[in-house]
Amino acid sequence: MIDITSLPAEIIQRICEHLSIEDVLALSNSSNTLSDCINQKAFWLRRLSKGSNNKRVNWKDVCIARDIIESWFEEDSNSIVNKHCRHYSCYCIDDLKILKFPHQHLSVVGDRGGTLSLIALKDFLSQEEPRPLCTNNQAHSGWIWSIACDNDVIATTSWDHELRVWSICESGLDMISQYS
C-alpha cells in the first residue's frame, strides 16, 4: 500500500481536481506535506480556470467586484470608511457578508442581538448612517456568529444553537428552514 504523502505534488493535485472544495481544504489541513503539495499557486489557478459545469461565471463582473473591493482596503487612509448603524439592536456586528451574484450589490449583516439585516453596498458607502433595506430583529435569540450565502439563499447560525435558512425576496428575507 502506498502512502498518499509519498506521491508527487502533481498527482495529489490531480486527485484534488475531483474533490469538493471542502475536501480539498480538509486534505490540505491534514498535514504540512499535503498542504505544501496543494497550496501551490498553479493548482489554484488551474482549479479556478476550470470552473464548474453547473455554474457560469461572469469573469468581467468578478474582476470588477474584486478591483472595487481591493480599492476599499488600499493603504490610502481616505479610502477607509467607518460607519455607525445605530438602528441595530446591538452595536457589535459579528458577521457581514457581501452577497454573490445576482445580489452582489447587497450585504447581509448579523449582530449580537440576533438581528439580521440586508444593506445596499452603495448606501453603506454613500450614507453617514446607512439604513437597512430590511431587518429582522428576531432572526435568532442569540449572537449571529456565522453567515453563508449562495444565489437567493442565506444560512445563519447563532449561539441559540439554530441554523436558519433564508430566501431573498422582494419583501426582504423569508425563513424557509430551521435546524436545531
PDB file of C-alpha atoms in Angstrom:
ATOM      1  CA  MET A   1       0.000   0.000   0.000  1.00  0.00           C
ATOM      2  CA  ILE A   2       1.267   3.469  -0.864  1.00  0.00           C
ATOM      3  CA  ASP A   3       1.126   6.466   1.451  1.00  0.00           C
ATOM      4  CA  ILE A   4      -0.564   9.444  -0.232  1.00  0.00           C
ATOM      5  CA  THR A   5       2.091  11.815   1.120  1.00  0.00           C
ATOM      6  CA  SER A   6       4.754   9.953  -0.868  1.00  0.00           C
ATOM      7  CA  LEU A   7       3.035  10.797  -4.170  1.00  0.00           C
ATOM      8  CA  PRO A   8       4.365  13.665  -6.297  1.00  0.00           C
ATOM      9  CA  ALA A   9       2.596  17.002  -5.835  1.00  0.00           C
ATOM     10  CA  GLU A  10       1.241  16.859  -9.400  1.00  0.00           C
ATOM     11  CA  ILE A  11      -0.609  13.592  -8.717  1.00  0.00           C
ATOM     12  CA  ILE A  12      -2.015  14.855  -5.424  1.00  0.00           C
ATOM     13  CA  GLN A  13      -3.221  17.961  -7.242  1.00  0.00           C
ATOM     14  CA  ARG A  14      -4.862  15.827  -9.966  1.00  0.00           C
ATOM     15  CA  ILE A  15      -6.661  13.830  -7.268  1.00  0.00           C
ATOM     16  CA  CYS A  16      -7.831  17.094  -5.704  1.00  0.00           C
ATOM     17  CA  GLU A  17      -9.331  18.209  -9.021  1.00  0.00           C
ATOM     18  CA  HIS A  18     -12.019  15.559  -8.460  1.00  0.00           C
ATOM     19  CA  LEU A  19     -12.751  16.540  -4.845  1.00  0.00           C
ATOM     20  CA  SER A  20     -15.134  19.147  -3.448  1.00  0.00           C
ATOM     21  CA  ILE A  21     -13.530  22.329  -2.162  1.00  0.00           C
ATOM     22  CA  GLU A  22     -14.354  21.274   1.408  1.00  0.00           C
ATOM     23  CA  ASP A  23     -12.462  18.003   0.926  1.00  0.00           C
ATOM     24  CA  VAL A  24      -9.505  19.793  -0.694  1.00  0.00           C
ATOM     25  CA  LEU A  25      -9.277  22.168   2.274  1.00  0.00           C
ATOM     26  CA  ALA A  26      -9.576  19.313   4.775  1.00  0.00           C
ATOM     27  CA  LEU A  27      -6.845  17.372   2.973  1.00  0.00           C
ATOM     28  CA  SER A  28      -4.647  20.464   2.849  1.00  0.00           C
ATOM     29  CA  ASN A  29      -5.091  20.974   6.590  1.00  0.00           C
ATOM     30  CA  SER A  30      -4.325  17.343   7.438  1.00  0.00           C
ATOM     31  CA  SER A  31      -0.538  17.606   7.158  1.00  0.00           C
ATOM     32  CA  ASN A  32       2.245  20.004   6.237  1.00  0.00           C
ATOM     33  CA  THR A  33       3.302  17.747   3.358  1.00  0.00           C
ATOM     34  CA  LEU A  34      -0.165  17.767   1.791  1.00  0.00           C
ATOM     35  CA  SER A  35      -0.502  21.481   2.439  1.00  0.00           C
ATOM     36  CA  ASP A  36       2.751  22.117   0.563  1.00  0.00           C
ATOM     37  CA  CYS A  37       1.549  19.959  -2.355  1.00  0.00           C
ATOM     38  CA  ILE A  38      -1.908  21.510  -2.601  1.00  0.00           C
ATOM     39  CA  ASN A  39      -1.261  25.148  -1.737  1.00  0.00           C
ATOM     40  CA  GLN A  40       0.705  25.979  -4.848  1.00  0.00           C
ATOM     41  CA  LYS A  41      -0.396  28.913  -6.963  1.00  0.00           C
ATOM     42  CA  ALA A  42      -0.520  26.804 -10.146  1.00  0.00           C
ATOM     43  CA  PHE A  43      -3.009  24.359  -8.589  1.00  0.00           C
ATOM     44  CA  TRP A  44      -5.427  27.082  -7.505  1.00  0.00           C
ATOM     45  CA  LEU A  45      -5.169  28.877 -10.851  1.00  0.00           C
ATOM     46  CA  ARG A  46      -5.957  25.620 -12.702  1.00  0.00           C
ATOM     47  CA  ARG A  47      -8.894  24.919 -10.386  1.00  0.00           C
ATOM     48  CA  LEU A  48     -10.228  28.428 -10.833  1.00  0.00           C
ATOM     49  CA  SER A  49      -9.868  28.363 -14.611  1.00  0.00           C
ATOM     50  CA  LYS A  50     -11.783  25.073 -14.930  1.00  0.00           C
ATOM     51  CA  GLY A  51     -14.814  26.430 -13.079  1.00  0.00           C
ATOM     52  CA  SER A  52     -17.854  24.298 -12.515  1.00  0.00           C
ATOM     53  CA  ASN A  53     -20.031  22.526 -15.047  1.00  0.00           C
ATOM     54  CA  ASN A  54     -23.161  23.691 -13.223  1.00  0.00           C
ATOM     55  CA  LYS A  55     -22.268  27.372 -12.967  1.00  0.00           C
ATOM     56  CA  ARG A  56     -21.418  30.081 -15.436  1.00  0.00           C
ATOM     57  CA  VAL A  57     -19.069  32.708 -14.103  1.00  0.00           C
ATOM     58  CA  ASN A  58     -19.189  36.228 -15.467  1.00  0.00           C
ATOM     59  CA  TRP A  59     -15.452  36.918 -15.214  1.00  0.00           C
ATOM     60  CA  LYS A  60     -15.889  40.589 -16.068  1.00  0.00           C
ATOM     61  CA  ASP A  61     -18.202  41.069 -13.051  1.00  0.00           C
ATOM     62  CA  VAL A  62     -15.822  39.083 -10.834  1.00  0.00           C
ATOM     63  CA  CYS A  63     -12.869  41.282 -11.859  1.00  0.00           C
ATOM     64  CA  ILE A  64     -14.843  44.496 -11.376  1.00  0.00           C
ATOM     65  CA  ALA A  65     -16.054  43.422  -7.927  1.00  0.00           C
ATOM     66  CA  ARG A  66     -12.558  42.347  -6.882  1.00  0.00           C
ATOM     67  CA  ASP A  67     -10.984  45.609  -8.013  1.00  0.00           C
ATOM     68  CA  ILE A  68     -13.631  47.693  -6.246  1.00  0.00           C
ATOM     69  CA  ILE A  69     -13.280  45.741  -3.005  1.00  0.00           C
ATOM     70  CA  GLU A  70      -9.463  45.873  -3.143  1.00  0.00           C
ATOM     71  CA  SER A  71      -9.629  49.638  -3.601  1.00  0.00           C
ATOM     72  CA  TRP A  72     -11.510  49.913  -0.311  1.00  0.00           C
ATOM     73  CA  PHE A  73      -8.545  48.469   1.564  1.00  0.00           C
ATOM     74  CA  GLU A  74      -5.658  50.324  -0.028  1.00  0.00           C
ATOM     75  CA  GLU A  75      -3.158  51.995   2.271  1.00  0.00           C
ATOM     76  CA  ASP A  76      -4.619  55.420   1.496  1.00  0.00           C
ATOM     77  CA  SER A  77      -6.495  56.287   4.689  1.00  0.00           C
ATOM     78  CA  ASN A  78      -9.006  58.319   2.667  1.00  0.00           C
ATOM     79  CA  SER A  79     -10.409  55.077   1.226  1.00  0.00           C
ATOM     80  CA  ILE A  80     -11.218  53.623   4.651  1.00  0.00           C
ATOM     81  CA  VAL A  81     -14.854  54.003   5.632  1.00  0.00           C
ATOM     82  CA  ASN A  82     -16.121  53.847   9.208  1.00  0.00           C
ATOM     83  CA  LYS A  83     -19.895  53.570   9.605  1.00  0.00           C
ATOM     84  CA  HIS A  84     -22.240  53.686  12.555  1.00  0.00           C
ATOM     85  CA  CYS A  85     -25.507  51.791  12.312  1.00  0.00           C
ATOM     86  CA  ARG A  86     -27.413  52.839  15.419  1.00  0.00           C
ATOM     87  CA  HIS A  87     -30.638  51.140  14.322  1.00  0.00           C
ATOM     88  CA  TYR A  88     -29.330  47.686  15.203  1.00  0.00           C
ATOM     89  CA  SER A  89     -30.410  46.027  18.413  1.00  0.00           C
ATOM     90  CA  CYS A  90     -26.750  45.748  19.351  1.00  0.00           C
ATOM     91  CA  TYR A  91     -23.702  47.805  18.443  1.00  0.00           C
ATOM     92  CA  CYS A  92     -21.444  44.871  17.645  1.00  0.00           C
ATOM     93  CA  ILE A  93     -21.666  43.272  14.214  1.00  0.00           C
ATOM     94  CA  ASP A  94     -20.365  39.715  14.338  1.00  0.00           C
ATOM     95  CA  ASP A  95     -20.678  38.814  10.672  1.00  0.00           C
ATOM     96  CA  LEU A  96     -21.039  40.736   7.433  1.00  0.00           C
ATOM     97  CA  LYS A  97     -21.097  39.123   4.009  1.00  0.00           C
ATOM     98  CA  ILE A  98     -21.190  40.711   0.581  1.00  0.00           C
ATOM     99  CA  LEU A  99     -23.632  38.578  -1.344  1.00  0.00           C
ATOM    100  CA  LYS A 100     -22.817  36.743  -4.551  1.00  0.00           C
ATOM    101  CA  PHE A 101     -24.374  37.286  -7.961  1.00  0.00           C
ATOM    102  CA  PRO A 102     -27.217  38.127  -8.578  1.00  0.00           C
ATOM    103  CA  HIS A 103     -27.293  40.108  -5.313  1.00  0.00           C
ATOM    104  CA  GLN A 104     -23.690  41.401  -5.368  1.00  0.00           C
ATOM    105  CA  HIS A 105     -24.975  44.929  -4.639  1.00  0.00           C
ATOM    106  CA  LEU A 106     -26.153  43.821  -1.168  1.00  0.00           C
ATOM    107  CA  SER A 107     -24.546  42.872   2.117  1.00  0.00           C
ATOM    108  CA  VAL A 108     -26.126  40.827   4.880  1.00  0.00           C
ATOM    109  CA  VAL A 109     -25.292  41.713   8.478  1.00  0.00           C
ATOM    110  CA  GLY A 110     -25.759  39.721  11.688  1.00  0.00           C
ATOM    111  CA  ASP A 111     -25.251  41.199  15.138  1.00  0.00           C
ATOM    112  CA  ARG A 112     -25.012  40.156  18.775  1.00  0.00           C
ATOM    113  CA  GLY A 113     -28.658  40.987  19.377  1.00  0.00           C
ATOM    114  CA  GLY A 114     -29.823  38.312  16.925  1.00  0.00           C
ATOM    115  CA  THR A 115     -30.737  40.877  14.253  1.00  0.00           C
ATOM    116  CA  LEU A 116     -30.281  40.076  10.569  1.00  0.00           C
ATOM    117  CA  SER A 117     -30.314  42.901   8.005  1.00  0.00           C
ATOM    118  CA  LEU A 118     -29.794  43.491   4.300  1.00  0.00           C
ATOM    119  CA  ILE A 119     -27.954  46.710   3.398  1.00  0.00           C
ATOM    120  CA  ALA A 120     -27.258  48.077  -0.072  1.00  0.00           C
ATOM    121  CA  LEU A 121     -23.494  48.471  -0.590  1.00  0.00           C
ATOM    122  CA  LYS A 122     -23.968  51.867  -2.263  1.00  0.00           C
ATOM    123  CA  ASP A 123     -25.815  53.088   0.857  1.00  0.00           C
ATOM    124  CA  PHE A 124     -23.012  51.742   3.017  1.00  0.00           C
ATOM    125  CA  LEU A 125     -20.536  53.856   1.060  1.00  0.00           C
ATOM    126  CA  SER A 126     -22.587  56.993   0.497  1.00  0.00           C
ATOM    127  CA  GLN A 127     -24.646  57.463   3.671  1.00  0.00           C
ATOM    128  CA  GLU A 128     -23.379  58.517   7.060  1.00  0.00           C
ATOM    129  CA  GLU A 129     -25.745  56.087   8.808  1.00  0.00           C
ATOM    130  CA  PRO A 130     -26.922  53.559   6.220  1.00  0.00           C
ATOM    131  CA  ARG A 131     -30.428  52.233   6.747  1.00  0.00           C
ATOM    132  CA  PRO A 132     -31.097  48.575   6.002  1.00  0.00           C
ATOM    133  CA  LEU A 133     -33.378  47.545   3.167  1.00  0.00           C
ATOM    134  CA  CYS A 134     -34.937  45.065   5.581  1.00  0.00           C
ATOM    135  CA  THR A 135     -34.294  43.961   9.148  1.00  0.00           C
ATOM    136  CA  ASN A 136     -35.438  41.001  11.212  1.00  0.00           C
ATOM    137  CA  ASN A 137     -34.883  41.867  14.890  1.00  0.00           C
ATOM    138  CA  GLN A 138     -35.757  38.315  15.939  1.00  0.00           C
ATOM    139  CA  ALA A 139     -33.826  36.310  13.363  1.00  0.00           C
ATOM    140  CA  HIS A 140     -32.117  34.486  16.243  1.00  0.00           C
ATOM    141  CA  SER A 141     -32.272  34.623  20.028  1.00  0.00           C
ATOM    142  CA  GLY A 142     -28.502  34.907  20.337  1.00  0.00           C
ATOM    143  CA  TRP A 143     -25.438  36.262  18.588  1.00  0.00           C
ATOM    144  CA  ILE A 144     -25.419  35.604  14.854  1.00  0.00           C
ATOM    145  CA  TRP A 145     -21.857  34.353  14.509  1.00  0.00           C
ATOM    146  CA  SER A 146     -21.852  32.896  11.008  1.00  0.00           C
ATOM    147  CA  ILE A 147     -23.466  33.750   7.673  1.00  0.00           C
ATOM    148  CA  ALA A 148     -23.105  31.878   4.382  1.00  0.00           C
ATOM    149  CA  CYS A 149     -24.827  32.700   1.127  1.00  0.00           C
ATOM    150  CA  ASP A 150     -25.353  31.413  -2.377  1.00  0.00           C
ATOM    151  CA  ASN A 151     -27.706  32.775  -5.051  1.00  0.00           C
ATOM    152  CA  ASP A 152     -31.029  33.628  -3.348  1.00  0.00           C
ATOM    153  CA  VAL A 153     -30.307  31.720  -0.125  1.00  0.00           C
ATOM    154  CA  ILE A 154     -28.663  32.843   3.126  1.00  0.00           C
ATOM    155  CA  ALA A 155     -27.815  30.492   6.005  1.00  0.00           C
ATOM    156  CA  THR A 156     -27.233  31.837   9.511  1.00  0.00           C
ATOM    157  CA  THR A 157     -26.080  30.206  12.726  1.00  0.00           C
ATOM    158  CA  SER A 158     -26.235  31.551  16.227  1.00  0.00           C
ATOM    159  CA  TRP A 159     -25.498  30.905  19.849  1.00  0.00           C
ATOM    160  CA  ASP A 160     -29.142  29.816  20.122  1.00  0.00           C
ATOM    161  CA  HIS A 161     -27.970  26.508  18.517  1.00  0.00           C
ATOM    162  CA  GLU A 162     -30.131  27.103  15.446  1.00  0.00           C
ATOM    163  CA  LEU A 163     -29.206  27.042  11.787  1.00  0.00           C
ATOM    164  CA  ARG A 164     -31.728  29.016   9.769  1.00  0.00           C
ATOM    165  CA  VAL A 165     -32.029  29.254   6.013  1.00  0.00           C
ATOM    166  CA  TRP A 166     -33.495  32.396   4.477  1.00  0.00           C
ATOM    167  CA  SER A 167     -34.580  33.259   0.960  1.00  0.00           C
ATOM    168  CA  ILE A 168     -34.046  36.709  -0.511  1.00  0.00           C
ATOM    169  CA  CYS A 169     -37.292  38.012  -1.939  1.00  0.00           C
ATOM    170  CA  GLU A 170     -38.786  41.372  -2.863  1.00  0.00           C
ATOM    171  CA  SER A 171     -40.156  41.846   0.653  1.00  0.00           C
ATOM    172  CA  GLY A 172     -36.784  41.100   2.252  1.00  0.00           C
ATOM    173  CA  LEU A 173     -35.837  37.866   3.987  1.00  0.00           C
ATOM    174  CA  ASP A 174     -38.147  34.878   4.474  1.00  0.00           C
ATOM    175  CA  MET A 175     -37.091  31.968   6.681  1.00  0.00           C
ATOM    176  CA  ILE A 176     -37.535  28.759   4.692  1.00  0.00           C
ATOM    177  CA  SER A 177     -35.892  26.178   7.006  1.00  0.00           C
ATOM    178  CA  GLN A 178     -34.700  25.809  10.570  1.00  0.00           C
ATOM    179  CA  TYR A 179     -32.441  23.159  12.082  1.00  0.00           C
ATOM    180  CA  SER A 180     -31.583  22.576  15.739  1.00  0.00           C
TER     181      SER A 180
END
